[in-house]
Amino acid sequence: MTKTNPKWHWLETKHLSLIFALPFFLLLATCQSSGDKASNSTDSDQKTDLFPDKVEIKHSIGFDVSYHGHYKLLHIFRHYNDVIDTLTYTLLQRGAEAPELENPVINIPVENITSLSTTHIGFFNLLNAMGQLKGIETRQYISSEVVKQMVADGTVKEMSPAGALNVESVINEGTEVVMAVGYPNSQNESYQQLERVGIPVLLNSDWQELDLLGRAEWVKLLAVLLNKEQIVNKEFAAIEAEYASVLQKLEGVTSTEKMTISGIAIGDAWHVSGGRSFAVNLLKLVKADYPWLEDASTGSLKLDFETVYQQGLSADIWMVPGSAKSKEEVIQRDARYADFKAFKNGNIFNIFGRYTPGGGNDYYEQGVIEPHVILKDIVKIFHPDLLPDHDLVYHSQLK
Amino acid sequence: MALLSAVLLLLFVLDIGLGSVRIPFMEAIKVLLGQSIDNKAWEAIVLKIRLPRSITAILVGAALSVGGLQMQTLFRNPLAGPSVLGITAGASLGVAAIMLTAGTVTTVFSIRQLDAGSSWLIILAATIGAALVLVVILAISFRIKDNVVMLIVGIMVANITVAIVSIWQYFSDPEQIQEYLLWTFGSLGGVTNQQLQVLGIIVLAGVVFSLFLSKTLNALLLGEDYAQSMGLNIRKSRILIIAVTSILAGSITGFCGPIGFIGIAVPHLTRSFLNTSDHKVLIPSAVLVGGILMLICDIISQVPGSQTVLPVNAITALIGSPVVIWIIVKRRNLKASF
């Protein structure tokens, strides 16, 4: 664990890898590769750039990729407060000779991936790579009909149908890479078991991203595993353009009179979004007013019920009241919510525009790769006149 | 007892005056006296948040203290409390069934679909859980003569319930476990005015019934043989005492979560203050001392002046335990009470 800026660390490793790679190139220049049967794509000359299409990470703070002729280096940064931990993986073109690096090696293009988070399903969808998805956590939370059908057909296996990850099943299915969600300090025993048998577990921390595009950009991580840079560059550029065009509509807006609160009380405490959190960054983007804009926390802010209640009495809009899907459910939790201005005006919004009876939510699935649509939803909520033709997709107004 | 009542009233007003939103004390008192003030937000906060919470605190203190007192007398054991028979664990089991099994058991799942997250649903679940354990305990108590055996059976039943909950937790999603974990921290603020009426009636009925039992409790304190020689039906009175305690502890756990410590500590505090073992005096005093202690804990857990709260369940033990240690060490005649 080193306390460095991610970009700096990246440079260091890049230099290191060049030094390691140099004697390697010299060696290759003198002796032709001796009968490598499997290598038809790499042939003999390892100096040629096997990856003419490259991705560039512009929004995400959680990972980076560098290209080195016949292999790529994938750096995953995990942020612990102000400390950043870097995990580096060597992505080696199948058949090519491995560079002398101590990183775990992943042979690309990967053919068999298990994904333990619904947030990745959209990535597979966007890259037209459902064929490489072989395992998921459980079908219960999946929204995608395609994936559900694949589970029914048996082409996709459920790896933790009963809650705990079935490590033996992951190994048995010939999984090459596991994509999971990583939290700081989480010491997942089963992930360690998988690493020990040589199945890398890529800990995706897209929840630490600061904005919608940063979260969506994790699709590029899947793309580099699949050598689908060309497709991802095209698709992601289209998303960026859509996103920018929505932002353009907001240029004329200087401020809004609309005040908002977020979350719902659990017991005596009310966790509202912190002033630098993902949710509040989004509110700032659409120029909404929020009582805790000055707060410095990136996660949530724990407040007393009456503190938020006081703000709720006059807030125009109430965002994401926990898991409540109707006004009825809101007052069932606590009858005092009926005093809120947003309750009386019917301006309560949640992220259940598309959810399944089993508890799946497309906001965390397809929504991840449609940041422009989520942004449109938020703009529609705060400035309905700017997008008269847009109907809420991932958000819903509580009735 | 007049002194205790005065302290209770003082703390009650103090609890309402203090909170994270700064409300001038006189304004809060005006609202309490039924006068209208200009700031409607303050009025709503006092009437809808602080008043119900303070009343809940007193009810919790009263119910758990009386329950604890009865259990300590029945089992003649200073370590007994309202949770000793597994009633609280039973309530937890009911809540766990709602919070943790959603999606795995279809029947419970459909209940949840009907009114997910409803506070009444949680209360109902806790009551059913507590009642189930109560029925088991009562069924066993019909067959057992010895109170010590009864105590051990109660603790074992509690252990079984906790084990079931922990298996459920193991197979649950982190969010569900978190929801359940937060519930176990205890909360006085979740009880609304409407629910308070129900809770108030239950606690009042329980305490009054307990007062009727005070003669029985006094007799039990002299030993079962002696009580029997006085013409007391041990088995019948035991069942009555257990039933009253279960209703008190079960309802509090349902509305506020498992609140520990008060049930064990307050009877000791009360006995040492009053130096009596007459339950006609002890029961009403335990109500007052319990109320006072819970109000103090509530004031502390609100962390006046800050915008945050601490879990009340941690505060009760953190503040109360040293007090109990101090009193017991100072008195050194604990045995005399049993």
XYZ file of C-alpha atoms in Angstrom:
737
model
C 0.000 0.000 0.000
C 1.608 3.261 -1.021
C 0.477 6.778 -0.501
C 0.760 8.144 -4.008
C -1.245 9.772 -6.660
C -2.611 7.108 -9.024
C -1.180 8.737 -12.141
C 2.290 8.922 -10.579
C 2.183 5.350 -9.546
C 1.174 4.408 -13.023
C 4.227 6.169 -14.467
C 6.508 4.345 -12.063
C 5.210 0.953 -13.053
C 5.389 1.858 -16.694
C 9.085 2.673 -16.424
C 9.711 -0.432 -14.427
C 8.020 -2.576 -16.972
C 10.102 -1.025 -19.775
C 13.287 -1.861 -17.933
C 12.103 -5.391 -17.451
C 11.041 -5.691 -21.042
C 14.291 -4.379 -22.622
C 16.528 -7.466 -22.285
C 13.571 -9.428 -23.464
C 13.350 -7.572 -26.749
C 17.105 -7.945 -27.330
C 16.810 -11.662 -26.790
C 13.962 -11.918 -29.249
C 15.839 -9.951 -31.876
C 18.690 -12.462 -31.915
C 16.914 -15.768 -31.792
C 13.688 -16.480 -33.616
C 11.020 -18.045 -31.467
C 11.556 -21.790 -31.483
C 8.454 -23.541 -32.765
C 5.626 -21.958 -30.851
C 2.704 -24.027 -32.099
C -0.116 -22.182 -30.470
C 0.919 -18.754 -31.661
C -0.751 -17.977 -34.917
C -1.836 -14.456 -34.069
C 1.494 -13.330 -32.631
C 3.848 -15.084 -35.041
C 7.417 -14.441 -34.149
C 7.900 -10.724 -34.027
C 6.849 -9.663 -30.555
C 7.743 -6.065 -31.225
C 4.724 -5.488 -33.404
C 1.854 -3.739 -31.687
C -0.852 -6.352 -31.310
C -3.316 -3.802 -30.023
C -3.586 -0.964 -32.532
C -6.811 0.212 -30.885
C -6.209 1.524 -27.389
C -8.430 2.821 -24.679
C -7.755 5.948 -22.717
C -9.250 6.341 -19.239
C -10.628 9.854 -18.922
C -13.230 9.786 -16.156
C -12.610 6.821 -13.875
C -10.375 7.131 -10.850
C -10.476 3.403 -10.154
C -8.315 1.865 -12.898
C -5.946 2.503 -15.768
C -4.513 0.549 -18.694
C -1.172 0.733 -20.467
C -0.111 -1.008 -23.704
C 3.207 -2.768 -24.280
C 3.141 -4.416 -27.698
C 2.057 -7.978 -26.952
C 0.667 -7.394 -23.485
C -1.265 -4.793 -21.528
C -0.969 -3.788 -17.929
C -4.162 -3.282 -15.993
C -3.880 -1.210 -12.841
C -6.724 -1.270 -10.356
C -6.606 1.449 -7.738
C -8.385 1.046 -4.484
C -8.908 4.171 -2.483
C -8.750 3.963 1.280
C -9.411 7.475 2.517
C -6.334 9.252 1.130
C -4.270 6.112 0.613
C -4.337 4.342 -2.714
C -3.520 0.696 -3.152
C -2.614 -0.477 -6.644
C -3.082 -3.960 -8.002
C -1.485 -4.651 -11.376
C -2.345 -7.484 -13.735
C -0.516 -8.487 -16.897
C -2.954 -9.079 -19.735
C -1.072 -11.308 -22.132
C -2.149 -12.062 -25.675
C -2.738 -15.798 -25.957
C 0.309 -17.569 -27.286
C 2.650 -14.649 -26.744
C 5.605 -14.989 -24.456
C 5.068 -13.689 -20.939
C 7.100 -10.674 -19.872
C 9.186 -11.123 -16.747
C 6.827 -9.388 -14.410
C 5.611 -10.642 -11.093
C 2.009 -9.615 -11.660
C -0.692 -12.209 -12.010
C -1.157 -13.016 -15.685
C -4.501 -13.091 -17.489
C -4.549 -14.549 -21.000
C -6.544 -12.376 -23.390
C -8.948 -12.342 -25.043
C -10.658 -13.913 -22.038
C -13.270 -16.479 -22.995
C -14.875 -17.373 -19.668
C -15.789 -14.693 -17.147
C -17.810 -14.895 -13.965
C -19.318 -11.591 -12.926
C -20.501 -11.230 -9.353
C -22.243 -7.879 -9.757
C -25.243 -6.801 -11.801
C -23.390 -3.563 -12.567
C -21.273 -5.519 -15.072
C -24.167 -6.978 -17.063
C -24.630 -3.744 -19.002
C -20.950 -3.860 -19.995
C -21.316 -7.296 -21.560
C -24.424 -6.057 -23.288
C -22.772 -2.944 -24.714
C -19.755 -4.881 -25.986
C -21.907 -7.607 -27.472
C -20.009 -10.088 -25.310
C -22.736 -12.166 -23.671
C -20.948 -15.254 -25.043
C -18.045 -14.695 -22.675
C -20.288 -14.337 -19.608
C -20.362 -17.812 -18.072
C -21.212 -17.172 -14.436
C -23.245 -14.751 -12.364
C -23.943 -14.403 -8.661
C -27.650 -15.260 -8.656
C -30.441 -14.779 -11.143
C -32.647 -13.233 -8.471
C -31.317 -9.706 -8.913
C -30.861 -9.829 -12.677
C -33.049 -7.579 -14.828
C -31.782 -8.609 -18.252
C -34.122 -11.089 -19.923
C -31.247 -12.309 -22.081
C -29.155 -13.283 -19.067
C -32.146 -14.877 -17.334
C -32.727 -16.980 -20.439
C -29.039 -17.935 -20.512
C -29.325 -19.117 -16.904
C -32.394 -21.146 -17.828
C -30.497 -22.666 -20.804
C -27.536 -23.475 -18.620
C -25.054 -21.374 -20.618
C -24.660 -19.102 -17.590
C -24.242 -20.661 -14.151
C -25.332 -19.194 -10.829
C -22.240 -19.156 -8.662
C -23.769 -18.149 -5.349
C -27.417 -19.137 -5.473
C -27.566 -19.569 -1.688
C -25.742 -16.398 -0.696
C -22.181 -17.627 -0.282
C -19.920 -17.961 -3.329
C -19.478 -21.574 -4.407
C -15.732 -21.595 -5.034
C -15.660 -25.152 -6.335
C -18.310 -24.354 -8.889
C -16.348 -21.326 -10.139
C -13.252 -23.500 -10.619
C -15.222 -26.362 -12.151
C -16.770 -24.129 -14.821
C -13.328 -23.241 -16.159
C -13.586 -19.610 -15.124
C -10.596 -17.571 -16.274
C -11.401 -14.296 -14.535
C -13.831 -13.324 -11.796
C -15.127 -9.766 -11.806
C -16.334 -8.783 -8.362
C -17.047 -5.678 -6.365
C -14.349 -4.699 -3.922
C -14.678 -2.751 -0.733
C -11.754 -1.387 1.271
C -10.540 -3.787 3.923
C -12.782 -6.566 2.709
C -10.885 -9.801 3.145
C -13.081 -12.150 1.233
C -11.987 -15.659 2.029
C -13.413 -17.191 -1.127
C -11.679 -14.600 -3.338
C -8.393 -15.541 -1.712
C -9.081 -19.209 -2.379
C -9.704 -18.404 -6.042
C -6.504 -16.360 -6.300
C -4.603 -19.295 -4.811
C -5.771 -21.620 -7.574
C -4.809 -19.022 -10.156
C -8.162 -17.420 -10.966
C -7.687 -13.662 -10.701
C -10.488 -11.789 -8.961
C -10.681 -8.286 -10.403
C -12.123 -6.078 -7.699
C -14.201 -3.459 -9.373
C -14.748 -0.411 -7.206
C -17.007 1.570 -9.511
C -19.028 2.624 -6.467
C -16.113 4.886 -5.529
C -16.395 6.844 -8.757
C -17.366 10.473 -8.451
C -19.681 10.780 -11.426
C -21.850 8.823 -13.835
C -19.287 8.776 -16.639
C -16.615 7.493 -14.281
C -18.875 4.639 -13.344
C -19.772 3.870 -16.956
C -16.135 3.939 -18.047
C -15.489 0.658 -16.234
C -16.873 -0.896 -19.412
C -13.379 -0.280 -20.796
C -11.961 -2.686 -18.228
C -14.056 -5.463 -19.711
C -13.122 -4.303 -23.214
C -9.379 -4.636 -22.580
C -9.939 -8.154 -21.247
C -11.785 -9.051 -24.442
C -9.613 -7.077 -26.909
C -12.686 -5.077 -27.833
C -11.078 -1.649 -27.739
C -12.436 -0.635 -31.114
C -16.046 -1.295 -30.147
C -15.756 0.282 -26.725
C -14.174 3.449 -28.070
C -16.996 3.892 -30.531
C -19.771 3.095 -28.056
C -18.340 5.124 -25.195
C -17.763 8.156 -27.397
C -21.440 8.034 -28.323
C -22.391 7.951 -24.626
C -20.076 10.887 -23.887
C -21.600 12.896 -26.698
C -25.156 12.239 -25.479
C -24.138 13.138 -21.949
C -22.516 16.388 -23.091
C -25.607 17.360 -25.046
C -27.751 16.990 -21.913
C -25.295 19.106 -19.938
C -25.461 21.744 -22.644
C -29.146 22.245 -21.930
C -28.221 23.211 -18.372
C -25.851 25.979 -19.416
C -28.461 28.681 -19.181
C -29.458 27.629 -15.665
C -27.627 29.587 -12.995
C -29.319 28.326 -9.869
C -32.473 26.623 -8.766
C -34.851 27.454 -6.007
C -35.580 23.786 -5.618
C -34.254 22.424 -2.370
C -33.851 18.693 -1.912
C -33.189 16.114 0.775
C -32.116 12.505 0.325
C -32.430 9.100 1.950
C -34.730 7.933 4.697
C -34.299 7.479 8.438
C -33.283 4.100 9.809
C -33.987 4.005 13.500
C -32.995 7.334 15.018
C -30.369 8.125 12.404
C -30.765 9.522 8.931
C -27.952 8.915 6.464
C -28.004 11.676 3.866
C -25.632 11.849 0.899
C -22.352 13.543 1.811
C -21.462 16.887 0.204
C -18.904 15.284 -2.121
C -20.724 12.039 -2.757
C -21.715 10.647 -6.112
C -25.361 11.601 -5.532
C -24.604 15.171 -4.493
C -22.175 15.647 -7.395
C -25.138 14.832 -9.587
C -27.306 17.363 -7.735
C -24.596 19.990 -8.201
C -24.498 19.178 -11.906
C -28.175 20.041 -12.258
C -27.722 23.017 -9.912
C -30.073 21.831 -7.217
C -30.016 23.266 -3.729
C -29.099 20.875 -0.921
C -28.659 21.635 2.788
C -25.334 19.794 3.104
C -23.535 21.011 -0.028
C -20.630 22.275 2.096
C -20.044 18.926 3.750
C -16.750 17.255 2.826
C -17.605 13.571 3.055
C -17.622 11.424 -0.075
C -19.866 8.792 1.435
C -22.904 9.423 3.551
C -23.448 11.819 6.401
C -25.089 10.496 9.528
C -27.570 12.925 11.001
C -30.180 12.962 13.698
C -33.800 12.425 12.594
C -34.970 15.875 13.677
C -32.144 17.654 11.833
C -33.281 16.243 8.513
C -36.956 16.472 9.479
C -36.585 20.234 9.878
C -35.168 20.502 6.334
C -37.737 18.055 4.985
C -40.601 20.293 6.074
C -39.556 22.845 3.455
C -37.661 20.783 0.839
C -39.323 20.786 -2.593
C -37.949 17.451 -3.743
C -37.129 14.293 -1.849
C -34.706 11.949 -3.581
C -34.340 8.201 -2.996
C -36.270 7.487 0.227
C -34.634 4.104 0.833
C -36.485 1.191 -0.681
C -39.905 2.844 -0.623
C -41.753 2.484 -3.912
C -44.938 4.369 -3.080
C -46.092 7.217 -0.857
C -48.037 4.628 1.090
C -44.815 2.778 1.894
C -43.192 6.023 2.954
C -45.798 6.793 5.609
C -45.918 3.188 6.700
C -42.324 3.582 7.723
C -43.115 6.682 9.733
C -46.307 8.714 9.672
C -44.328 11.932 10.259
C -43.084 11.888 6.659
C -46.547 13.072 5.658
C -45.553 16.526 7.014
C -42.941 16.956 4.311
C -43.579 19.485 1.567
C -42.332 17.024 -1.061
C -44.792 14.451 0.243
C -47.702 16.870 0.039
C -46.688 17.972 -3.479
C -45.962 14.436 -4.621
C -42.358 15.256 -5.490
C -40.688 12.144 -4.119
C -38.432 10.271 -6.525
C -36.710 6.952 -6.258
C -34.611 4.742 -8.525
C -37.297 2.151 -9.135
C -38.228 3.083 -12.671
C -37.251 -0.408 -13.721
C -37.171 -3.044 -11.059
C -38.026 -6.715 -11.007
C -40.322 -8.369 -8.460
C -37.335 -10.428 -7.320
C -35.486 -7.327 -6.178
C -33.359 -6.630 -9.255
C -32.985 -3.031 -10.358
C -32.000 -2.061 -13.880
C -30.616 1.200 -12.493
C -27.671 -0.891 -11.312
C -27.525 -2.907 -14.502
C -28.301 -1.270 -17.834
C -28.322 2.126 -16.070
C -24.578 1.879 -15.487
C -23.899 2.184 -19.222
C -26.632 4.756 -19.802
C -25.338 7.686 -17.746
C -26.909 10.106 -20.201
C -30.361 8.644 -19.527
C -29.902 8.876 -15.752
C -28.722 12.464 -16.165
C -31.809 13.216 -18.257
C -33.969 11.797 -15.475
C -32.371 14.097 -12.912
C -32.671 17.120 -15.198
C -36.319 16.249 -15.785
C -36.938 16.075 -12.024
C -35.368 19.452 -11.270
C -36.031 21.335 -14.515
C -39.013 19.680 -16.204
C -39.231 22.481 -18.781
C -35.739 21.728 -20.160
C -36.677 18.231 -21.314
C -40.396 18.344 -22.102
C -40.333 15.115 -24.131
C -38.318 12.976 -21.733
C -40.161 10.457 -19.561
C -38.391 9.169 -16.466
C -36.642 5.870 -17.212
C -34.614 4.717 -14.227
C -36.243 7.052 -11.740
C -39.857 6.940 -10.709
C -42.149 9.399 -9.025
C -43.754 7.918 -5.926
C -47.534 7.790 -6.118
C -40.935 8.597 45.774
C -41.976 12.230 45.471
C -38.331 13.060 44.888
C -38.085 10.419 42.160
C -41.218 11.789 40.486
C -39.784 15.309 40.526
C -36.502 14.129 38.998
C -38.418 12.226 36.340
C -40.443 15.301 35.422
C -37.347 17.499 35.309
C -35.493 15.087 33.037
C -38.577 14.717 30.860
C -38.658 18.462 30.194
C -34.889 18.537 29.735
C -35.043 15.690 27.209
C -37.638 17.571 25.195
C -35.674 20.812 25.343
C -32.441 19.248 24.113
C -31.763 17.937 20.626
C -29.708 18.511 17.541
C -31.924 21.332 16.295
C -31.439 24.221 18.692
C -34.834 25.261 20.051
C -34.983 27.884 22.826
C -36.047 26.215 26.049
C -38.962 28.553 26.681
C -40.332 27.954 23.198
C -40.232 24.189 23.774
C -42.061 24.588 27.083
C -44.675 26.799 25.421
C -45.340 24.059 22.889
C -45.586 21.494 25.688
C -48.140 23.659 27.454
C -50.246 23.633 24.339
C -49.500 27.181 23.251
C -48.878 28.023 19.636
C -45.498 29.400 18.595
C -44.402 31.201 15.443
C -41.880 28.645 14.243
C -44.029 25.778 12.930
C -40.970 23.589 12.318
C -40.022 23.800 16.001
C -43.574 23.022 17.002
C -43.604 19.936 14.786
C -40.216 18.798 16.084
C -41.283 19.091 19.725
C -44.704 17.531 19.298
C -43.960 14.876 16.719
C -40.380 13.892 17.428
C -39.238 14.799 20.905
C -42.443 14.304 22.901
C -43.164 10.787 21.615
C -39.519 9.842 22.037
C -39.397 11.005 25.645
C -42.634 9.229 26.518
C -41.286 6.109 24.817
C -38.133 6.379 26.934
C -40.201 6.415 30.122
C -42.355 3.498 28.971
C -39.284 1.463 28.033
C -37.642 2.183 31.368
C -40.799 1.310 33.280
C -41.646 -1.883 31.431
C -38.161 -3.370 31.411
C -37.515 -2.467 35.040
C -40.725 -4.073 36.264
C -40.076 -7.106 34.063
C -36.556 -7.407 35.435
C -37.697 -6.997 39.017
C -40.238 -9.787 38.601
C -37.701 -12.141 37.064
C -35.111 -11.460 39.764
C -37.690 -12.179 42.451
C -39.174 -15.222 40.737
C -35.790 -16.859 40.208
C -34.255 -15.279 43.301
C -31.281 -14.534 41.108
C -29.612 -11.111 40.857
C -28.542 -11.813 37.265
C -32.029 -12.440 35.930
C -33.645 -9.906 33.621
C -36.604 -9.655 31.275
C -34.528 -11.170 28.470
C -33.521 -14.218 30.484
C -36.376 -16.423 29.314
C -35.658 -15.879 25.664
C -38.561 -13.498 25.167
C -36.317 -10.802 23.686
C -34.540 -13.387 21.563
C -37.956 -14.584 20.385
C -38.878 -11.055 19.349
C -35.555 -10.804 17.507
C -36.336 -14.055 15.748
C -39.632 -12.628 14.537
C -37.935 -9.509 13.213
C -35.162 -11.544 11.613
C -37.811 -13.604 9.849
C -39.105 -10.441 8.211
C -35.826 -8.661 7.554
C -33.569 -11.539 6.569
C -35.643 -14.087 4.740
C -37.166 -11.817 2.122
C -36.795 -13.509 -1.218
C -35.857 -16.934 0.077
C -39.086 -17.969 1.725
C -41.948 -17.237 -0.603
C -44.611 -16.776 2.039
C -42.628 -14.247 4.028
C -41.617 -12.642 0.781
C -45.225 -12.040 -0.177
C -45.916 -10.539 3.231
C -43.068 -8.175 2.642
C -44.451 -7.265 -0.762
C -47.724 -6.255 0.863
C -46.188 -3.583 3.013
C -42.440 -3.624 2.863
C -40.660 -1.898 5.688
C -43.847 -1.137 7.526
C -43.145 -0.359 11.141
C -46.331 -2.170 12.181
C -45.130 -5.277 10.369
C -41.917 -5.310 12.399
C -43.897 -4.858 15.622
C -46.251 -7.659 14.681
C -43.362 -9.954 13.811
C -41.618 -9.228 17.100
C -44.813 -9.855 19.049
C -45.439 -13.160 17.299
C -41.821 -14.206 17.871
C -41.985 -13.312 21.550
C -45.351 -15.040 21.927
C -44.055 -18.238 20.319
C -41.172 -18.443 22.760
C -43.573 -17.586 25.573
C -45.828 -20.503 24.666
C -42.840 -22.856 24.636
C -41.630 -21.543 28.001
C -45.095 -21.788 29.561
C -45.577 -25.307 28.226
C -42.296 -26.329 29.813
C -43.043 -24.500 33.048
C -46.178 -26.605 33.522
C -43.952 -29.657 33.810
C -41.122 -28.227 35.876
C -41.274 -27.618 39.590
C -37.872 -26.102 40.179
C -37.333 -22.450 39.339
C -33.585 -22.914 38.793
C -34.294 -25.569 36.188
C -36.794 -23.152 34.634
C -34.108 -20.471 34.471
C -31.685 -22.787 32.693
C -34.374 -23.916 30.263
C -35.143 -20.255 29.508
C -31.518 -19.467 28.755
C -31.247 -22.532 26.513
C -34.372 -21.565 24.573
C -32.825 -18.122 24.089
C -29.657 -19.744 22.758
C -31.606 -21.816 20.255
C -33.385 -18.711 18.976
C -30.121 -16.799 18.629
C -28.637 -19.729 16.702
C -31.517 -19.719 14.214
C -31.067 -15.982 13.687
C -27.354 -16.402 13.107
C -27.915 -19.086 10.474
C -30.334 -16.728 8.763
C -27.798 -13.933 8.892
C -25.174 -16.177 7.319
C -27.340 -16.684 4.239
C -28.531 -13.092 3.953
C -27.378 -10.182 1.851
C -25.174 -7.554 3.501
C -27.936 -4.936 3.190
C -30.426 -7.169 4.969
C -27.929 -7.960 7.715
C -27.260 -4.263 8.093
C -30.964 -3.525 8.402
C -31.262 -6.177 11.093
C -28.100 -5.053 12.850
C -29.390 -1.486 13.021
C -32.592 -2.769 14.560
C -30.599 -4.538 17.291
C -29.033 -1.193 18.251
C -32.370 -0.136 19.669
C -34.254 3.045 18.875
C -36.626 5.222 20.831
C -37.372 7.626 18.002
C -39.214 5.267 15.677
C -42.404 5.138 17.768
C -45.004 7.515 16.395
C -47.916 9.015 18.312
C -50.331 6.434 17.010
C -48.105 3.516 18.011
C -47.413 5.176 21.325
C -51.056 4.809 22.307
C -50.861 1.043 21.798
C -47.537 0.745 23.601
C -48.758 2.954 26.426
C -51.838 0.828 27.062
C -49.816 -2.412 27.039
C -47.184 -1.087 29.446
C -49.749 0.451 31.776
C -51.750 -2.782 31.861
C -48.584 -4.784 32.499
C -47.443 -2.571 35.368
C -50.880 -2.534 37.008
C -51.131 -6.306 36.734
C -47.683 -6.579 38.232
C -48.826 -4.479 41.200
C -51.619 -6.994 41.789
C -48.936 -9.665 41.890
C -46.815 -7.826 44.463
C -48.125 -9.892 47.368
C -47.223 -13.070 45.498
C -43.799 -11.685 44.695
C -43.198 -10.785 48.337
C -44.090 -14.317 49.349
C -41.819 -15.841 46.709
C -38.922 -13.831 48.074
C -39.212 -15.778 51.333
C -38.706 -19.042 49.512
C -40.980 -21.347 47.594
C -41.677 -23.643 50.525
C -42.670 -20.758 52.683
C -44.812 -19.298 49.935
C -46.522 -22.623 49.495
C -47.207 -22.845 53.204
C -48.932 -19.483 52.899
C -51.343 -21.090 50.508
C -49.753 -19.758 47.329
C -50.140 -21.768 44.152
C -46.534 -21.618 42.969
C -47.191 -22.931 39.493
C -50.066 -20.564 38.816
C -48.272 -17.508 40.109
C -45.155 -18.413 38.159
C -47.167 -18.582 34.956
C -48.791 -15.223 35.682
C -45.441 -13.569 36.425
C -43.848 -15.007 33.297
C -46.810 -13.921 31.176
C -46.739 -10.324 32.436
C -42.982 -10.061 31.967
C -43.195 -11.499 28.474
C -45.840 -9.039 27.413
C -43.838 -6.112 28.800
C -40.492 -7.198 27.343
C -41.958 -8.459 24.076
C -43.844 -5.261 23.325
C -40.878 -3.034 24.140
C -38.579 -5.146 21.977
C -41.100 -5.010 19.167
C -41.418 -1.236 19.228
C -37.874 -0.201 20.163
C -35.590 -3.163 19.470
C -33.761 -5.179 22.104
C -32.790 -2.730 24.818
C -30.441 -4.354 27.246
C -29.170 -3.632 30.707
C -32.101 -1.589 32.084
C -33.968 -4.727 33.125
C -31.059 -6.011 35.206
C -29.751 -2.728 36.577
C -32.848 -0.833 37.655
C -34.127 -3.389 40.213
C -30.721 -3.261 41.935
C -30.654 0.528 41.883
C -34.188 0.723 43.240
C -33.549 -1.722 46.067
C -30.424 0.108 47.146
C -32.145 3.506 47.087
C -35.141 2.390 49.092
C -33.669 -0.355 51.235
C -36.849 -2.381 51.086
C -37.942 -5.619 49.514
C -41.674 -4.893 49.566
C -42.888 -5.086 45.996
C -45.776 -2.697 46.665
C -43.073 -0.042 46.992
C -40.473 -1.566 44.687
C -42.688 -1.817 41.605
C -43.787 1.844 41.395
C -40.276 2.943 42.338
C -38.733 0.751 39.656
C -41.086 2.424 37.161
C -39.751 5.849 38.179
C -36.071 4.847 38.362
C -36.356 3.041 35.023
C -37.933 6.111 33.447
C -35.232 8.369 34.871
C -32.410 6.135 33.669
C -33.847 5.837 30.160
C -34.353 9.609 29.916
C -30.725 10.189 30.930
C -29.596 7.629 28.348
C -31.768 9.266 25.704
C -30.358 12.722 26.439
C -26.824 11.365 26.163
C -27.523 9.372 23.006
C -28.848 12.513 21.314
C -25.468 14.161 21.957
C -27.050 17.604 22.530
C -25.567 20.288 20.323
C -24.312 17.855 17.697
C -26.137 16.660 14.592
C -25.610 13.017 15.300
C -27.033 10.232 17.468
C -25.531 7.276 19.273
C -27.293 3.912 19.539
C -29.335 4.000 22.733
C -28.653 0.335 23.447
C -24.938 1.019 23.801
C -25.548 4.036 26.005
C -27.719 2.157 28.491
C -24.930 -0.311 29.212
C -22.107 2.206 28.940
C -23.634 4.616 31.442
C -25.483 2.158 33.631
C -22.946 -0.601 34.194
C -20.429 1.499 36.161
C -23.287 2.781 38.303
C -24.407 -0.743 39.122
C -20.852 -1.886 39.859
C -20.400 1.058 42.179
C -23.623 0.405 44.072
C -23.119 -3.321 44.426
C -19.551 -2.934 45.630
C -20.613 -0.246 48.055
C -23.518 -2.199 49.503
C -21.894 -5.612 49.827
C -25.182 -7.051 51.062
C -26.670 -8.192 47.797
C -27.497 -11.597 49.259
C -29.828 -10.001 51.782
C -32.216 -9.088 48.977
C -32.710 -12.633 47.744
